[in-house]
Amino acid sequence: MSRIAHIELDDANLPPPTPEIEQERRVAMFDLMESNSFSLPARDGREVPDGPYNVGLSIREKRLVFDVTTEDYEKAAEFHLSLSPFRQVVKDYFMICKSYFDAVKNLPPSQIETIDMARRGIHNEGARILQERLEGKAEVDDDTARRLFTLVCVLHFGG
């Protein structure tokens, strides 16, 4: 099965998240566990362990680390991605999310919808970058990339 069965964020050394960030995290984790597509391609002629997979996400030495094991906790893969390609889109995403959260409290639905459309556009861009960075390491569908990008943002919040 090509999916994530369990995901864990290593956020132990990060400052406590805001209520909004914590809500984003909960929703992304729930949605990811409900439906996702995650597979490891064959690399360097090595056998790829079958999924489903456990995925640990962390930031170490300014790199995004995916630690992938089988359900039996046998090492399946580990890859480190530079955070540089994510910096601007994460910054933009946090800015638009702040505008959105503020708008929900004060603005009429038509203005909230405009901000939400911009938020989705930036979110899609972040997911696209993540899919590009994972190329050759892991294959994920668009929805899985979106949810993983949200979790990258959660880790970035404190990092």
PDB file of C-alpha atoms in Angstrom:
ATOM      1  CA  MET A   1       0.000   0.000   0.000  1.00  0.00           C
ATOM      2  CA  SER A   2       1.417   3.343  -1.018  1.00  0.00           C
ATOM      3  CA  ARG A   3       0.345   5.625   1.773  1.00  0.00           C
ATOM      4  CA  ILE A   4       1.328   7.165   5.072  1.00  0.00           C
ATOM      5  CA  ALA A   5      -0.098   5.184   8.001  1.00  0.00           C
ATOM      6  CA  HIS A   6       1.360   7.425  10.719  1.00  0.00           C
ATOM      7  CA  ILE A   7       3.016  10.825  10.719  1.00  0.00           C
ATOM      8  CA  GLU A   8       4.927  12.467  13.513  1.00  0.00           C
ATOM      9  CA  LEU A   9       6.238  16.013  13.744  1.00  0.00           C
ATOM     10  CA  ASP A  10       9.387  16.622  15.738  1.00  0.00           C
ATOM     11  CA  ASP A  11       8.406  19.953  17.234  1.00  0.00           C
ATOM     12  CA  ALA A  12       9.807  19.353  20.719  1.00  0.00           C
ATOM     13  CA  ASN A  13      12.326  22.203  20.481  1.00  0.00           C
ATOM     14  CA  LEU A  14       9.938  24.713  18.917  1.00  0.00           C
ATOM     15  CA  PRO A  15       8.040  27.452  20.720  1.00  0.00           C
ATOM     16  CA  PRO A  16       4.383  26.712  21.471  1.00  0.00           C
ATOM     17  CA  PRO A  17       2.196  27.302  18.419  1.00  0.00           C
ATOM     18  CA  THR A  18      -0.547  29.896  18.296  1.00  0.00           C
ATOM     19  CA  PRO A  19      -4.098  28.512  18.467  1.00  0.00           C
ATOM     20  CA  GLU A  20      -4.451  29.127  14.702  1.00  0.00           C
ATOM     21  CA  ILE A  21      -1.233  27.243  13.898  1.00  0.00           C
ATOM     22  CA  GLU A  22      -2.277  24.388  16.183  1.00  0.00           C
ATOM     23  CA  GLN A  23      -5.651  24.208  14.397  1.00  0.00           C
ATOM     24  CA  GLU A  24      -3.915  24.130  10.974  1.00  0.00           C
ATOM     25  CA  ARG A  25      -1.741  21.283  12.233  1.00  0.00           C
ATOM     26  CA  ARG A  26      -4.668  19.262  13.589  1.00  0.00           C
ATOM     27  CA  VAL A  27      -6.674  19.636  10.389  1.00  0.00           C
ATOM     28  CA  ALA A  28      -3.696  18.746   8.155  1.00  0.00           C
ATOM     29  CA  MET A  29      -2.834  15.672  10.250  1.00  0.00           C
ATOM     30  CA  PHE A  30      -6.458  14.497  10.317  1.00  0.00           C
ATOM     31  CA  ASP A  31      -6.943  15.023   6.573  1.00  0.00           C
ATOM     32  CA  LEU A  32      -3.617  13.350   5.803  1.00  0.00           C
ATOM     33  CA  MET A  33      -4.555  10.244   7.779  1.00  0.00           C
ATOM     34  CA  GLU A  34      -7.990  10.116   6.138  1.00  0.00           C
ATOM     35  CA  SER A  35      -6.572  10.095   2.616  1.00  0.00           C
ATOM     36  CA  ASN A  36      -3.066  10.274   1.193  1.00  0.00           C
ATOM     37  CA  SER A  37      -0.819   8.853  -1.472  1.00  0.00           C
ATOM     38  CA  PHE A  38       2.858   8.330  -0.660  1.00  0.00           C
ATOM     39  CA  SER A  39       5.249   5.949  -2.358  1.00  0.00           C
ATOM     40  CA  LEU A  40       8.982   5.471  -2.547  1.00  0.00           C
ATOM     41  CA  PRO A  41      10.468   4.946  -6.006  1.00  0.00           C
ATOM     42  CA  ALA A  42      13.261   2.433  -6.591  1.00  0.00           C
ATOM     43  CA  ARG A  43      16.639   4.151  -6.195  1.00  0.00           C
ATOM     44  CA  ASP A  44      20.136   2.964  -6.950  1.00  0.00           C
ATOM     45  CA  GLY A  45      18.873  -0.535  -7.787  1.00  0.00           C
ATOM     46  CA  ARG A  46      17.752  -1.162  -4.210  1.00  0.00           C
ATOM     47  CA  GLU A  47      14.524  -2.848  -3.211  1.00  0.00           C
ATOM     48  CA  VAL A  48      11.869  -0.499  -1.892  1.00  0.00           C
ATOM     49  CA  PRO A  49      10.102  -1.736   1.237  1.00  0.00           C
ATOM     50  CA  ASP A  50       6.342  -1.940   0.833  1.00  0.00           C
ATOM     51  CA  GLY A  51       4.135   0.590   2.574  1.00  0.00           C
ATOM     52  CA  PRO A  52       2.196   1.745   4.345  1.00  0.00           C
ATOM     53  CA  TYR A  53       4.807   3.993   5.915  1.00  0.00           C
ATOM     54  CA  ASN A  54       5.460   5.881   9.109  1.00  0.00           C
ATOM     55  CA  VAL A  55       6.845   9.335   8.362  1.00  0.00           C
ATOM     56  CA  GLY A  56       8.727  11.537  10.774  1.00  0.00           C
ATOM     57  CA  LEU A  57       9.084  15.195   9.781  1.00  0.00           C
ATOM     58  CA  SER A  58      11.620  17.456  11.410  1.00  0.00           C
ATOM     59  CA  ILE A  59      13.905  20.370  10.768  1.00  0.00           C
ATOM     60  CA  ARG A  60      17.554  19.627  11.471  1.00  0.00           C
ATOM     61  CA  GLU A  61      20.448  21.906  10.625  1.00  0.00           C
ATOM     62  CA  LYS A  62      18.156  24.100   8.497  1.00  0.00           C
ATOM     63  CA  ARG A  63      16.987  21.140   6.440  1.00  0.00           C
ATOM     64  CA  LEU A  64      13.604  19.465   6.225  1.00  0.00           C
ATOM     65  CA  VAL A  65      14.074  15.811   7.126  1.00  0.00           C
ATOM     66  CA  PHE A  66      11.751  12.987   6.106  1.00  0.00           C
ATOM     67  CA  ASP A  67      12.438   9.839   8.129  1.00  0.00           C
ATOM     68  CA  VAL A  68      10.441   7.004   6.557  1.00  0.00           C
ATOM     69  CA  THR A  69       9.989   3.570   8.085  1.00  0.00           C
ATOM     70  CA  THR A  70       7.713   0.631   7.387  1.00  0.00           C
ATOM     71  CA  GLU A  71       4.852  -0.140   9.743  1.00  0.00           C
ATOM     72  CA  ASP A  72       7.274  -2.530  11.478  1.00  0.00           C
ATOM     73  CA  TYR A  73       9.672   0.413  11.990  1.00  0.00           C
ATOM     74  CA  GLU A  74      12.261  -0.869   9.534  1.00  0.00           C
ATOM     75  CA  LYS A  75      14.138   1.975   7.859  1.00  0.00           C
ATOM     76  CA  ALA A  76      12.716   2.618   4.391  1.00  0.00           C
ATOM     77  CA  ALA A  77      14.301   5.963   3.500  1.00  0.00           C
ATOM     78  CA  GLU A  78      15.606   9.219   4.864  1.00  0.00           C
ATOM     79  CA  PHE A  79      15.992  12.350   2.850  1.00  0.00           C
ATOM     80  CA  HIS A  80      16.962  15.903   3.657  1.00  0.00           C
ATOM     81  CA  LEU A  81      15.596  18.842   1.695  1.00  0.00           C
ATOM     82  CA  SER A  82      16.966  22.359   1.700  1.00  0.00           C
ATOM     83  CA  LEU A  83      14.532  24.812   3.245  1.00  0.00           C
ATOM     84  CA  SER A  84      15.694  27.648   0.968  1.00  0.00           C
ATOM     85  CA  PRO A  85      13.126  26.971  -1.801  1.00  0.00           C
ATOM     86  CA  PHE A  86      10.340  27.111   0.811  1.00  0.00           C
ATOM     87  CA  ARG A  87      11.314  30.312   2.622  1.00  0.00           C
ATOM     88  CA  GLN A  88       9.391  32.854   0.533  1.00  0.00           C
ATOM     89  CA  VAL A  89       6.273  30.764   0.007  1.00  0.00           C
ATOM     90  CA  VAL A  90       6.096  29.917   3.741  1.00  0.00           C
ATOM     91  CA  LYS A  91       6.505  33.606   4.605  1.00  0.00           C
ATOM     92  CA  ASP A  92       3.771  34.533   2.105  1.00  0.00           C
ATOM     93  CA  TYR A  93       1.541  31.761   3.429  1.00  0.00           C
ATOM     94  CA  PHE A  94       1.842  32.950   7.037  1.00  0.00           C
ATOM     95  CA  MET A  95       1.144  36.525   5.972  1.00  0.00           C
ATOM     96  CA  ILE A  96      -1.997  35.590   4.042  1.00  0.00           C
ATOM     97  CA  CYS A  97      -3.155  33.262   6.846  1.00  0.00           C
ATOM     98  CA  LYS A  98      -2.862  36.130   9.328  1.00  0.00           C
ATOM     99  CA  SER A  99      -4.923  38.313   6.989  1.00  0.00           C
ATOM    100  CA  TYR A 100      -7.457  35.520   6.637  1.00  0.00           C
ATOM    101  CA  PHE A 101      -7.778  34.920  10.398  1.00  0.00           C
ATOM    102  CA  ASP A 102      -8.177  38.678  10.958  1.00  0.00           C
ATOM    103  CA  ALA A 103     -10.717  38.933   8.122  1.00  0.00           C
ATOM    104  CA  VAL A 104     -12.858  36.130   9.532  1.00  0.00           C
ATOM    105  CA  LYS A 105     -13.335  38.225  12.670  1.00  0.00           C
ATOM    106  CA  ASN A 106     -14.089  41.540  10.973  1.00  0.00           C
ATOM    107  CA  LEU A 107     -14.910  41.461   7.279  1.00  0.00           C
ATOM    108  CA  PRO A 108     -17.940  40.499   5.186  1.00  0.00           C
ATOM    109  CA  PRO A 109     -17.983  37.076   3.468  1.00  0.00           C
ATOM    110  CA  SER A 110     -17.137  38.475   0.012  1.00  0.00           C
ATOM    111  CA  GLN A 111     -13.828  39.909   1.254  1.00  0.00           C
ATOM    112  CA  ILE A 112     -13.055  36.763   3.240  1.00  0.00           C
ATOM    113  CA  GLU A 113     -13.579  34.693   0.070  1.00  0.00           C
ATOM    114  CA  THR A 114     -11.081  36.832  -1.868  1.00  0.00           C
ATOM    115  CA  ILE A 115      -8.428  36.398   0.815  1.00  0.00           C
ATOM    116  CA  ASP A 116      -9.160  32.671   1.020  1.00  0.00           C
ATOM    117  CA  MET A 117      -8.666  32.280  -2.736  1.00  0.00           C
ATOM    118  CA  ALA A 118      -5.258  33.976  -2.435  1.00  0.00           C
ATOM    119  CA  ARG A 119      -4.421  31.731   0.514  1.00  0.00           C
ATOM    120  CA  ARG A 120      -5.277  28.621  -1.507  1.00  0.00           C
ATOM    121  CA  GLY A 121      -3.123  29.855  -4.394  1.00  0.00           C
ATOM    122  CA  ILE A 122      -0.084  30.311  -2.159  1.00  0.00           C
ATOM    123  CA  HIS A 123      -0.779  26.946  -0.516  1.00  0.00           C
ATOM    124  CA  ASN A 124      -0.880  25.276  -3.934  1.00  0.00           C
ATOM    125  CA  GLU A 125       2.448  26.903  -4.832  1.00  0.00           C
ATOM    126  CA  GLY A 126       4.008  25.520  -1.637  1.00  0.00           C
ATOM    127  CA  ALA A 127       2.648  22.051  -2.425  1.00  0.00           C
ATOM    128  CA  ARG A 128       4.057  22.266  -5.962  1.00  0.00           C
ATOM    129  CA  ILE A 129       7.506  23.193  -4.602  1.00  0.00           C
ATOM    130  CA  LEU A 130       7.345  20.286  -2.162  1.00  0.00           C
ATOM    131  CA  GLN A 131       6.467  17.851  -4.967  1.00  0.00           C
ATOM    132  CA  GLU A 132       9.413  19.165  -7.009  1.00  0.00           C
ATOM    133  CA  ARG A 133      11.794  18.804  -4.053  1.00  0.00           C
ATOM    134  CA  LEU A 134      10.572  15.244  -3.411  1.00  0.00           C
ATOM    135  CA  GLU A 135      11.069  14.223  -7.036  1.00  0.00           C
ATOM    136  CA  GLY A 136      13.061  10.981  -7.199  1.00  0.00           C
ATOM    137  CA  LYS A 137      12.708  10.517  -3.426  1.00  0.00           C
ATOM    138  CA  ALA A 138       8.976  10.114  -2.841  1.00  0.00           C
ATOM    139  CA  GLU A 139       5.865  10.395  -4.939  1.00  0.00           C
ATOM    140  CA  VAL A 140       2.846  12.191  -3.503  1.00  0.00           C
ATOM    141  CA  ASP A 141      -0.407  13.340  -5.031  1.00  0.00           C
ATOM    142  CA  ASP A 142      -1.545  16.977  -4.963  1.00  0.00           C
ATOM    143  CA  ASP A 143      -3.722  16.659  -1.842  1.00  0.00           C
ATOM    144  CA  THR A 144      -0.982  14.865   0.084  1.00  0.00           C
ATOM    145  CA  ALA A 145       1.532  17.533  -0.974  1.00  0.00           C
ATOM    146  CA  ARG A 146      -0.839  20.266   0.247  1.00  0.00           C
ATOM    147  CA  ARG A 147      -1.243  18.626   3.647  1.00  0.00           C
ATOM    148  CA  LEU A 148       2.485  17.964   3.983  1.00  0.00           C
ATOM    149  CA  PHE A 149       3.181  21.589   3.033  1.00  0.00           C
ATOM    150  CA  THR A 150       0.912  22.695   5.885  1.00  0.00           C
ATOM    151  CA  LEU A 151       2.994  20.570   8.260  1.00  0.00           C
ATOM    152  CA  VAL A 152       6.204  22.054   6.832  1.00  0.00           C
ATOM    153  CA  CYS A 153       4.747  25.470   7.646  1.00  0.00           C
ATOM    154  CA  VAL A 154       3.943  24.350  11.196  1.00  0.00           C
ATOM    155  CA  LEU A 155       7.576  23.279  11.640  1.00  0.00           C
ATOM    156  CA  HIS A 156       8.774  26.496  10.016  1.00  0.00           C
ATOM    157  CA  PHE A 157       6.658  28.556  12.424  1.00  0.00           C
ATOM    158  CA  GLY A 158       9.006  27.846  15.275  1.00  0.00           C
ATOM    159  CA  GLY A 159      12.154  27.141  13.310  1.00  0.00           C
TER     160      GLY A 159
END
